């Protein structure tokens, strides 16, 4: 098991990833924060599976080339990264923006996806229940908005769910996060949702893709109505984890258990 | 003959009837517009516009409006509308739209058309400023900040080409795909109106403006940053592009208040300067800089530079800080003359913007006093002996009177005509004269066999 990043060249772009455990394999796509670490969630998943956690373009040590203009470009990059890693079919896990990307990957490259586990995924428009504005939030309100107030300090140390301020980790860290949020903005500033998912997600279910939607019990970033809508469109089961939008960080064990038991059920059926 | 320094009255048109900055997270984006009363704004706008109109008679070189959205700091959402009003109410003074926020507009040709219309109706008096729009405006408009810079330069290039070249031509860019770029009307100033680009001192902006030989307008910053920016501008012009910039290529927004004595000016200006910096400019970083508006490398340079130079947020500065750092000039006519003179000599300042006029929450009378004292007590020190603004010594792009126009502008190549049934072209100007139209039928002419 490893926590330091490896890098590889994919389509001429540096892609960083972390890899650990055996079984699976499970690919975890990051959301807009929490890059550059082997997270407790990764470690917990790696107890039962081989976990590969690439960093999306512009996050962590992965490059953001000019030609990545939208999610479709990221899909090709991720597919080619799977090729480079020799991963034919994977269980996909995605958090937030990474959940959106994971579901698009399942739509466009279904042959590469054994199952889909979405943790508070972005990408839907649910009238009256919009995603909070992750790009405009007072850093003073981060802890409350993301559910970090009661979190085990060791689990969330140094994690900043947005650009924040230079007081969090220094000026270079701040600029790095500004760049990461810019990478997220390139993919989802305009638009914050993809109406085509309303039409496309049910077709995944029709084709028999097993999926799971996991939400935070007190998520103030992604409203519960969005989690329900995802589950409805995918015909998926939902699991609620205690905590706010930060639940994959603050409740890594429970989150990993939900995902792992789902993956095991998928593998059992297949066997 | 040209003057040593040009004077511009630049009005932001704030709506100052809001709580103090200390009680606000921001005076931008999220400040509720329930605080805005259009009836109050009617009086405000009327006064602001009268102040700009009066600037012509006072002897200013130009009057300036700009574009901002959804904030209390500056409520001119559509500066070209004000440009039309000002063109109608003045006859000689230059009118600066500094500027249109190009990436916020879906079709850059709309901006090209509006500026061309203003240029024509004003007799060629428009200065066209091109800006990206404040970062905050990307939150307000939904436009994508990560594409802002690309859209800005492409829109700028498209607009200049549409003004300067005959159409139709096809534009196939990364951000705009227009099969027929063929604007009617084109501007009267050829190939295009003077272009100003504001900047805060970034090398990239200065480089681009110097390269294109436009005018660079330093936004509200300290003397130290202004001096450095101007030196860099001149250096790039001379070393990289091998020309000496004209003084009118270097402008600076330097809110200035002049009164009878230093002490009087200091007292009168204080609340208005402080409203401007403390409340009007209360714009926290998470509003000011949406992700992707700049690169992370540029942001790191900026923040490290600010830290090294000890730059504070606007709302953290005291009145004396602001005066000492040179963000504002306040004093007697002689004090103002001395400071402007020093900046002209040492920095190369050629255009003082916000030199007198409105700031913060100034009452109308105080603005008029500021304008009049500036015109009568300060401007003459920087003018040729005739005291005129430069534009009164220059030919207008279009003569002011019909008689001059008839005497000097050649007849258009085509006169409007009506083709009669017998194939004759009847000049419309003479179509009511029986002898000319005799025998003419307005049935469609028979096509040639």
XYZ file of C-alpha atoms in Angstrom:
720
model
C 0.000 0.000 0.000
C 1.292 3.409 -0.876
C 0.436 6.998 -0.144
C 2.894 8.803 -2.373
C 1.800 9.687 -5.872
C 3.104 8.010 -8.973
C 2.884 9.731 -12.298
C 2.476 8.523 -15.849
C 2.189 10.175 -19.234
C -1.251 9.806 -20.809
C -1.998 11.513 -24.121
C 1.099 13.622 -23.528
C -0.184 14.777 -20.157
C 1.190 13.993 -16.722
C -1.381 12.110 -14.697
C -0.719 11.457 -11.023
C -2.279 8.549 -9.180
C -2.059 6.586 -5.997
C -2.526 2.849 -5.823
C -2.861 0.369 -3.005
C -4.490 -2.873 -1.867
C -5.494 -5.892 -3.889
C -8.707 -7.220 -5.400
C -11.206 -5.058 -7.200
C -9.985 -3.021 -8.965
C -11.686 0.132 -7.775
C -10.993 3.518 -9.347
C -11.824 6.536 -7.191
C -12.305 9.933 -8.858
C -11.803 12.981 -6.684
C -14.142 15.902 -6.140
C -13.145 19.550 -6.012
C -11.142 19.225 -2.815
C -8.976 16.836 -0.860
C -6.398 16.062 -3.534
C -2.766 15.056 -3.026
C -3.253 12.448 -0.370
C -3.990 8.809 0.167
C -7.164 9.396 2.046
C -8.521 7.279 4.887
C -11.330 6.447 2.454
C -8.806 5.076 -0.034
C -7.125 3.075 2.706
C -10.420 1.669 3.954
C -11.468 0.640 0.442
C -8.016 -0.879 -0.125
C -8.593 -3.342 2.701
C -10.793 -5.323 0.283
C -9.831 -4.066 -3.166
C -7.050 -2.693 -5.223
C -7.685 1.039 -5.193
C -6.437 3.367 -7.903
C -6.971 7.058 -7.219
C -5.922 9.189 -10.169
C -5.947 12.943 -9.797
C -8.205 14.612 -12.321
C -6.531 17.116 -14.680
C -5.565 20.270 -12.827
C -5.789 18.563 -9.430
C -2.859 17.564 -7.288
C 0.080 16.781 -9.522
C -1.944 16.083 -12.656
C -1.464 18.536 -15.461
C -4.295 20.599 -16.922
C -3.613 20.852 -20.647
C -5.242 23.596 -22.683
C -7.166 21.039 -24.657
C -9.179 19.924 -21.658
C -12.168 22.191 -22.232
C -14.877 20.070 -20.747
C -15.854 16.790 -19.156
C -15.724 14.949 -22.489
C -11.991 15.613 -22.731
C -11.531 14.302 -19.200
C -13.389 11.120 -20.125
C -10.920 10.341 -22.894
C -8.036 11.052 -20.585
C -9.409 8.771 -17.861
C -10.130 6.006 -20.360
C -6.594 6.256 -21.689
C -5.268 6.269 -18.136
C -7.148 3.021 -17.506
C -5.514 1.590 -20.617
C -2.096 2.727 -19.439
C -2.673 1.070 -16.077
C -3.884 -2.118 -17.717
C -7.317 -1.852 -16.162
C -9.930 -3.391 -18.419
C -13.039 -3.103 -16.258
C -13.265 -1.327 -12.943
C -15.619 -0.495 -10.168
C -15.918 3.289 -10.371
C -16.312 5.524 -7.353
C -16.676 9.293 -7.694
C -17.232 12.100 -5.237
C -19.011 15.332 -6.179
C -17.636 16.482 -9.520
C -15.863 13.120 -9.710
C -19.267 11.427 -9.414
C -20.512 13.390 -12.400
C -17.425 12.361 -14.393
C -17.765 8.737 -13.275
C -21.354 8.562 -14.480
C -20.427 10.086 -17.843
C -17.645 7.549 -18.133
C -20.193 4.793 -17.561
C -22.445 6.331 -20.211
C -19.801 6.642 -22.905
C -17.502 3.707 -22.058
C -19.892 1.189 -20.471
C -17.591 -1.714 -21.320
C -15.024 -0.313 -18.862
C -17.346 0.014 -15.856
C -18.436 -2.916 -13.685
C -20.302 -0.760 -11.168
C -20.872 2.833 -10.250
C -20.691 4.206 -6.707
C -21.540 7.884 -6.524
C -20.773 9.884 -3.406
C -22.843 13.079 -3.306
C -22.537 13.393 -7.080
C -22.951 16.679 -8.936
C -24.434 17.112 -12.369
C -28.211 17.085 -12.055
C -30.632 19.950 -12.040
C -33.309 19.414 -9.431
C -35.601 22.458 -9.452
C -35.766 24.094 -6.046
C -32.797 22.082 -4.755
C -29.688 23.444 -6.430
C -26.130 22.518 -5.615
C -24.656 25.181 -3.305
C -22.280 27.585 -5.030
C -18.956 25.866 -4.363
C -17.190 28.679 -6.246
C -18.489 31.508 -4.104
C -18.400 30.754 -0.454
C -16.919 32.696 2.406
C -14.017 30.606 3.740
C -15.160 31.513 7.233
C -18.255 29.411 6.564
C -16.518 26.356 5.123
C -16.496 24.269 8.292
C -20.190 24.726 8.909
C -21.254 24.372 5.269
C -19.250 21.217 4.647
C -19.891 19.576 7.998
C -16.365 19.805 9.377
C -17.221 21.290 12.757
C -17.574 18.014 14.649
C -15.110 16.075 12.550
C -12.176 14.164 13.968
C -9.394 16.710 13.507
C -6.945 14.065 12.363
C -9.202 13.181 9.458
C -9.679 16.686 8.116
C -6.385 18.310 9.007
C -5.278 20.563 6.168
C -8.347 19.874 4.053
C -9.872 23.059 2.623
C -13.071 22.717 0.570
C -12.373 25.592 -1.793
C -9.826 28.311 -2.415
C -9.921 29.444 1.202
C -7.325 31.913 2.395
C -3.531 31.984 2.577
C -3.925 31.477 6.325
C -4.792 27.860 5.488
C -1.425 26.368 4.634
C 0.324 29.414 3.202
C 0.372 31.335 -0.030
C 1.540 28.495 -2.256
C -1.116 26.177 -0.938
C -3.710 28.875 -1.462
C -2.586 29.435 -5.047
C -2.612 25.683 -5.624
C -6.189 25.449 -4.425
C -7.099 28.435 -6.606
C -5.743 26.446 -9.538
C -7.681 23.326 -8.550
C -10.911 25.254 -8.219
C -10.147 26.774 -11.615
C -9.824 23.249 -13.008
C -13.221 22.420 -11.518
C -14.624 25.668 -12.932
C -13.421 24.758 -16.387
C -15.572 21.631 -16.185
C -18.644 22.882 -14.383
C -18.850 26.679 -14.007
C -21.118 26.834 -16.974
C -23.088 24.659 -16.650
C -23.481 23.454 -13.096
C -25.600 20.591 -14.388
C -26.127 18.546 -17.521
C -29.774 18.139 -18.455
C -28.839 15.266 -20.760
C -28.204 13.126 -17.674
C -31.957 13.040 -17.057
C -32.283 11.134 -20.290
C -29.036 9.170 -20.245
C -28.859 7.807 -16.710
C -31.978 5.621 -17.014
C -30.392 3.936 -20.018
C -27.510 2.815 -17.793
C -30.016 1.117 -15.529
C -31.776 -0.464 -18.496
C -28.475 -1.931 -19.649
C -27.973 -3.476 -16.225
C -25.236 -1.328 -14.714
C -25.286 -1.794 -10.934
C -25.096 1.520 -9.152
C -25.153 2.953 -5.673
C -25.756 6.532 -4.526
C -24.327 7.612 -1.187
C -25.346 10.856 0.505
C -24.463 12.736 3.667
C -27.279 12.892 6.200
C -26.799 16.622 6.729
C -25.331 17.657 3.416
C -25.674 21.401 2.939
C -23.816 21.483 -0.377
C -25.706 18.809 -2.270
C -29.356 18.697 -1.156
C -30.858 15.313 -0.301
C -33.346 15.778 -3.144
C -30.454 15.483 -5.572
C -29.327 12.191 -4.086
C -32.877 10.896 -4.377
C -33.086 12.025 -7.986
C -29.847 10.240 -8.866
C -31.135 7.057 -7.271
C -34.423 7.366 -9.119
C -32.766 7.899 -12.506
C -30.289 5.067 -11.979
C -32.679 2.713 -10.255
C -30.071 2.624 -7.520
C -30.097 1.959 -3.824
C -29.112 4.883 -1.600
C -27.075 4.815 1.562
C -27.013 7.699 3.995
C -23.798 8.377 5.897
C -23.771 10.528 9.033
C -22.277 13.963 8.454
C -22.308 16.734 5.925
C -20.905 17.018 2.425
C -17.484 16.087 3.768
C -18.688 12.587 4.739
C -16.137 10.724 2.581
C -13.450 12.478 4.634
C -15.136 12.605 8.026
C -16.712 9.132 7.904
C -14.296 7.200 5.681
C -14.994 3.812 7.308
C -18.747 3.971 6.959
C -18.442 5.292 3.443
C -15.991 2.551 2.502
C -18.197 -0.104 4.076
C -21.190 1.030 2.034
C -19.166 0.985 -1.175
C -17.341 -2.245 -0.423
C -20.460 -4.201 0.486
C -22.114 -2.923 -2.709
C -19.102 -3.974 -4.782
C -19.066 -7.372 -3.087
C -22.732 -7.862 -3.914
C -22.010 -7.011 -7.543
C -19.147 -9.486 -7.661
C -21.208 -12.170 -5.967
C -23.945 -11.844 -8.569
C -21.346 -11.985 -11.325
C -19.791 -15.096 -9.815
C 0.948 72.443 -29.274
C -0.300 70.041 -26.704
C -0.878 70.206 -23.001
C 1.327 68.655 -20.387
C -1.465 66.730 -18.716
C -5.003 65.791 -19.696
C -7.873 65.814 -17.208
C -10.732 63.333 -17.165
C -13.840 63.249 -15.025
C -14.609 59.584 -14.391
C -17.837 58.775 -12.606
C -18.700 55.327 -11.288
C -22.241 56.251 -10.282
C -22.352 54.418 -6.960
C -25.533 53.876 -5.012
C -24.215 54.822 -1.580
C -27.401 54.379 0.450
C -26.358 51.072 1.954
C -25.047 49.912 5.340
C -21.378 50.533 6.156
C -18.840 48.125 4.731
C -18.162 46.730 8.182
C -21.718 45.392 8.241
C -21.457 43.881 4.771
C -19.762 40.763 3.544
C -19.455 42.530 0.218
C -20.932 45.462 -1.668
C -20.956 43.224 -4.729
C -22.799 40.153 -6.048
C -24.810 39.186 -3.007
C -25.744 42.591 -1.586
C -29.543 42.514 -1.857
C -31.003 44.891 -4.399
C -33.915 45.528 -2.083
C -31.543 48.273 -0.884
C -31.842 49.951 -4.294
C -34.666 52.460 -4.712
C -35.088 53.569 -8.307
C -36.701 56.844 -7.262
C -33.622 57.731 -5.260
C -31.496 56.624 -8.185
C -33.409 58.968 -10.479
C -32.039 61.946 -8.587
C -28.589 60.385 -8.292
C -28.309 59.572 -11.982
C -29.574 62.999 -12.963
C -26.919 64.641 -10.833
C -24.160 62.324 -11.991
C -24.972 62.974 -15.629
C -25.204 66.742 -15.076
C -21.763 66.651 -13.488
C -20.364 64.937 -16.554
C -22.125 67.317 -18.923
C -20.858 70.317 -16.939
C -17.306 69.045 -17.326
C -17.282 70.184 -20.939
C -17.903 73.808 -20.009
C -15.416 73.578 -17.168
C -12.754 72.587 -19.697
C -12.087 68.909 -19.092
C -10.443 66.813 -21.767
C -12.884 63.998 -21.348
C -15.674 62.396 -19.382
C -15.699 58.710 -18.599
C -18.219 56.050 -17.707
C -17.671 52.309 -17.277
C -19.446 48.987 -16.985
C -20.112 47.133 -13.756
C -22.877 44.822 -12.722
C -24.844 43.998 -9.623
C -23.104 46.050 -6.974
C -23.410 49.338 -5.089
C -19.921 50.565 -6.001
C -20.716 51.451 -9.587
C -24.169 51.037 -11.041
C -23.543 51.697 -14.738
C -24.621 48.360 -16.146
C -24.906 49.686 -19.713
C -22.310 52.422 -20.304
C -23.132 52.813 -23.980
C -26.573 54.049 -22.965
C -24.947 56.815 -20.958
C -22.602 57.411 -23.873
C -25.623 58.209 -26.032
C -26.955 60.618 -23.433
C -23.603 62.358 -23.052
C -23.080 62.594 -26.797
C -26.407 64.366 -27.086
C -25.714 66.782 -24.265
C -22.157 67.792 -25.231
C -20.491 68.844 -28.444
C -16.710 68.837 -28.150
C -15.486 66.947 -25.109
C -14.174 63.397 -25.479
C -16.397 60.639 -24.132
C -14.688 57.561 -22.769
C -16.474 54.253 -22.300
C -13.767 52.657 -20.161
C -14.843 50.182 -20.833
C -17.155 47.645 -22.208
C -16.537 44.291 -20.518
C -16.089 42.314 -23.703
C -16.254 38.695 -22.447
C -19.545 39.355 -20.684
C -21.255 40.012 -24.009
C -22.385 37.112 -26.156
C -21.644 38.869 -29.440
C -18.681 41.248 -29.593
C -20.086 42.773 -32.759
C -22.866 44.278 -30.668
C -20.209 46.263 -28.799
C -18.548 47.203 -32.097
C -21.890 48.455 -33.404
C -22.805 50.435 -30.311
C -19.436 52.153 -30.116
C -19.616 52.911 -33.831
C -23.068 54.447 -33.362
C -21.793 56.568 -30.495
C -18.745 57.593 -32.466
C -20.862 58.753 -35.369
C -23.448 60.628 -33.367
C -20.775 62.294 -31.215
C -18.808 63.435 -34.246
C -15.905 61.120 -33.528
C -15.428 61.864 -29.825
C -15.487 58.349 -28.401
C -12.653 56.632 -26.587
C -13.276 52.903 -26.444
C -12.052 51.090 -23.363
C -11.875 47.333 -23.444
C -11.958 45.379 -20.209
C -12.549 41.825 -19.026
C -14.982 42.868 -16.313
C -14.256 42.434 -12.626
C -13.997 38.857 -11.444
C -17.136 39.402 -9.403
C -19.074 39.939 -12.606
C -18.509 36.342 -13.628
C -20.431 35.281 -10.564
C -23.186 37.733 -11.445
C -23.486 36.890 -15.128
C -22.841 33.164 -15.128
C -20.148 33.724 -17.750
C -17.208 31.371 -17.438
C -14.180 32.991 -15.782
C -11.889 30.270 -17.087
C -12.601 31.441 -20.648
C -12.593 35.143 -19.819
C -9.105 35.992 -20.987
C -9.428 34.061 -24.231
C -12.795 35.616 -24.967
C -11.474 39.062 -24.127
C -8.621 39.058 -26.604
C -10.589 37.348 -29.306
C -13.502 39.778 -28.901
C -11.088 42.687 -28.933
C -9.410 41.505 -32.128
C -12.752 40.861 -33.786
C -14.079 44.306 -32.853
C -11.004 46.084 -34.138
C -11.112 44.185 -37.381
C -14.828 44.882 -37.790
C -14.142 48.600 -37.307
C -11.054 48.843 -39.437
C -11.738 46.519 -42.357
C -14.447 46.441 -44.955
C -16.827 43.509 -44.624
C -18.254 41.107 -44.941
C -15.577 38.827 -43.620
C -15.797 35.503 -41.838
C -14.595 35.156 -38.264
C -13.695 31.672 -37.159
C -12.242 31.865 -33.688
C -12.104 29.690 -30.638
C -14.894 31.567 -28.905
C -16.809 33.273 -31.711
C -17.860 31.857 -35.055
C -19.504 34.501 -37.219
C -20.084 33.877 -40.902
C -20.808 37.502 -41.772
C -18.952 40.165 -39.837
C -20.139 43.242 -41.661
C -21.164 45.932 -39.226
C -23.351 48.816 -40.231
C -22.396 51.383 -38.978
C -18.634 51.721 -38.776
C -16.976 54.308 -36.532
C -16.185 57.738 -37.897
C -12.703 57.782 -36.360
C -10.540 55.729 -38.738
C -9.426 53.062 -38.484
C -11.032 53.038 -35.052
C -11.541 55.197 -31.951
C -8.663 55.488 -29.478
C -8.433 52.372 -27.315
C -7.739 52.428 -23.608
C -7.111 49.382 -21.500
C -7.131 49.564 -17.723
C -4.851 47.432 -15.623
C -3.733 46.982 -12.072
C -0.093 46.668 -13.041
C 0.179 43.130 -14.367
C 3.073 42.695 -16.762
C 0.909 40.777 -19.190
C -1.609 43.614 -19.586
C 1.094 46.257 -19.867
C 2.873 44.197 -22.498
C -0.267 43.756 -24.599
C -1.194 47.444 -24.431
C 2.334 48.580 -25.250
C 2.487 46.185 -28.173
C -0.718 47.556 -29.677
C 0.230 51.198 -28.977
C -2.942 51.797 -27.027
C -3.327 53.814 -23.838
C -2.790 52.102 -20.509
C -4.907 53.299 -17.603
C -3.628 52.300 -14.183
C -6.592 51.634 -11.904
C -6.676 52.882 -8.331
C -3.349 51.809 -6.839
C -0.469 53.284 -4.892
C 2.176 55.630 -6.240
C 4.691 52.848 -5.909
C 2.800 50.437 -8.155
C 1.868 53.172 -10.619
C 5.441 54.325 -10.978
C 6.601 50.758 -11.523
C 3.841 50.067 -14.075
C 4.570 53.193 -16.078
C 8.303 52.510 -16.088
C 7.640 48.972 -17.294
C 5.308 50.274 -19.999
C 7.910 52.720 -21.317
C 10.628 50.110 -21.122
C 8.597 47.599 -23.140
C 7.660 50.255 -25.724
C 11.233 51.353 -26.156
C 13.151 48.108 -25.885
C 10.764 45.615 -27.399
C 8.684 47.661 -29.819
C 11.139 50.470 -30.519
C 8.988 53.523 -30.043
C 8.603 56.233 -27.453
C 5.133 56.200 -25.956
C 3.115 59.419 -26.098
C 2.194 60.945 -22.733
C -1.440 60.181 -23.587
C -0.617 56.472 -23.487
C -0.218 56.642 -19.718
C -3.242 57.455 -17.617
C -3.987 56.878 -13.988
C -7.162 56.769 -11.959
C -6.243 59.052 -9.108
C -9.308 60.315 -7.246
C -8.538 63.934 -6.489
C -10.224 66.518 -4.350
C -9.192 70.131 -4.419
C -10.448 72.843 -2.084
C -9.474 76.301 -0.936
C -6.808 75.100 1.485
C -5.131 71.824 2.364
C -7.032 71.675 5.646
C -10.372 72.398 3.977
C -9.806 69.778 1.324
C -8.704 67.212 3.914
C -11.886 67.706 5.937
C -14.312 67.773 3.042
C -12.998 64.732 1.206
C -12.556 62.365 4.133
C -16.034 60.802 4.439
C -16.382 60.360 0.696
C -12.966 58.855 0.153
C -13.555 56.540 3.064
C -16.982 55.461 1.802
C -15.405 54.633 -1.537
C -12.572 52.529 -0.155
C -14.246 51.077 2.879
C -17.731 50.338 1.620
C -17.757 50.720 -2.167
C -14.666 48.573 -2.528
C -15.642 46.084 0.148
C -15.081 43.080 -2.025
C -13.537 40.035 -0.397
C -11.193 37.790 -2.355
C -13.782 35.049 -2.798
C -15.963 37.588 -4.636
C -13.148 39.364 -6.468
C -11.306 36.392 -7.911
C -13.470 33.547 -9.150
C -11.468 30.401 -9.862
C -9.982 30.399 -13.324
C -10.183 34.176 -13.773
C -6.407 34.104 -13.366
C -3.883 31.306 -13.382
C -2.662 29.990 -10.047
C 0.859 31.128 -10.964
C -0.371 34.684 -11.549
C -2.309 34.627 -8.296
C 0.747 33.431 -6.405
C 2.860 36.232 -7.897
C 0.176 38.768 -7.027
C -0.269 37.678 -3.461
C 3.448 37.336 -2.828
C 4.019 40.767 -4.348
C 1.282 42.267 -2.215
C 2.665 40.644 0.912
C 6.215 41.774 0.154
C 5.080 45.342 -0.466
C 2.773 45.310 2.553
C -0.266 46.086 0.407
C -3.471 46.145 2.430
C -7.021 45.565 1.322
C -8.730 48.819 0.357
C -11.061 48.637 3.317
C -8.202 48.154 5.749
C -6.548 51.481 4.930
C -6.950 54.704 6.870
C -7.497 58.068 5.231
C -3.899 59.028 5.944
C -2.688 55.687 4.548
C -4.537 56.413 1.327
C -3.068 59.894 1.001
C 0.412 58.809 1.918
C 0.457 55.850 -0.483
C -0.888 58.049 -3.247
C -4.195 56.262 -3.813
C -5.842 59.679 -3.629
C -4.779 63.292 -3.888
C -6.362 65.838 -1.615
C -5.333 69.424 -1.021
C -5.171 73.024 -2.105
C -4.721 73.867 -5.779
C -0.990 74.262 -5.233
C -0.708 70.878 -3.518
C -2.580 69.207 -6.351
C -0.466 71.005 -8.962
C 2.697 69.895 -7.197
C 1.608 66.257 -6.991
C 0.390 66.069 -10.578
C 3.541 67.841 -11.732
C 5.715 65.393 -9.891
C 3.869 62.415 -11.387
C 4.074 63.900 -14.877
C 7.811 64.437 -14.472
C 8.759 61.334 -12.529
C 6.242 58.723 -13.682
C 5.413 60.015 -17.141
C 1.756 60.572 -16.270
C -0.050 62.087 -19.239
C -3.700 61.693 -18.265
C -5.152 62.255 -14.811
C -8.368 60.278 -14.545
C -10.845 60.996 -11.732
C -9.142 64.365 -11.516
C -11.925 66.085 -9.677
C -15.513 65.002 -9.892
C -17.543 62.599 -7.844
C -16.355 60.002 -5.360
C -18.099 57.978 -2.694
C -21.217 59.715 -1.495
C -20.385 63.336 -2.358
C -23.280 65.724 -2.609
C -23.752 67.428 -5.945
C -22.553 70.816 -4.752
C -19.275 69.382 -3.569
C -18.675 67.678 -6.902
C -19.352 70.921 -8.751
C -16.983 72.770 -6.459
C -14.312 70.134 -7.030
C -14.761 70.350 -10.798
C -14.705 74.123 -10.907
C -11.660 74.528 -8.692
C -9.847 71.854 -10.665
C -10.671 73.624 -13.919
C -9.839 77.126 -12.807
C -7.052 76.632 -10.290
C -5.258 73.464 -11.408
C -5.719 72.837 -15.128
C -4.148 76.078 -16.335
C -0.850 75.041 -14.756
C -0.700 72.099 -17.197
C -2.121 73.793 -20.266
C -0.682 75.766 -23.126
C -1.122 79.524 -22.664
C -4.539 79.399 -24.344
C -5.861 77.187 -21.543
C -7.723 74.993 -24.016
C -8.152 71.246 -23.706
C -6.287 69.530 -26.533
C -9.464 68.589 -28.382
C -10.377 72.244 -28.967
C -7.177 72.689 -30.896
C -7.771 69.570 -32.989
C -10.108 69.035 -35.903
C -13.158 67.012 -35.020
C -13.448 63.800 -37.024
C -16.646 65.278 -38.470
C -17.209 69.023 -38.767
C -19.729 70.400 -36.342
C -21.937 72.314 -38.805
C -23.865 71.225 -41.884
C -22.234 73.974 -43.920
C -18.754 72.709 -43.086
C -19.836 69.156 -43.802
C -21.286 70.157 -47.189
C -18.116 72.043 -48.021
C -15.669 69.359 -47.015
C -17.234 65.908 -47.253
C -17.401 64.523 -50.815
C -20.744 63.300 -52.077
C -21.327 59.592 -51.503
C -20.525 57.354 -54.432
C -24.115 56.246 -54.736
C -27.124 58.507 -54.672
C -30.417 56.872 -53.803
C -32.485 56.309 -56.919
C -35.681 54.601 -58.022
C -35.469 52.604 -61.220
C -38.494 53.482 -63.343
C -40.369 51.180 -65.704
C -38.548 52.692 -68.668
C -35.162 51.889 -67.109
C -34.295 55.438 -66.040
C -32.900 55.918 -62.518
C -34.871 58.675 -60.841
C -32.817 60.449 -58.149
C -34.955 60.358 -55.055
C -33.869 63.861 -54.111
C -35.559 65.131 -57.287
C -38.369 62.625 -57.535
C -41.005 65.189 -56.636
C -40.011 67.566 -59.467
C -42.512 67.065 -62.350
C -39.972 67.846 -65.058
C -37.596 65.204 -63.764
C -40.088 62.437 -63.200
C -42.073 63.202 -66.409
C -43.381 60.082 -68.079
C -42.046 57.835 -65.380
C -43.971 54.782 -64.305
C -43.294 53.058 -60.983
C -44.231 49.671 -62.371
C -41.230 47.339 -61.995
C -38.837 47.757 -64.891
C -38.930 44.982 -67.466
C -35.943 42.714 -66.946
C -33.435 42.861 -69.755
C -34.043 40.040 -72.228
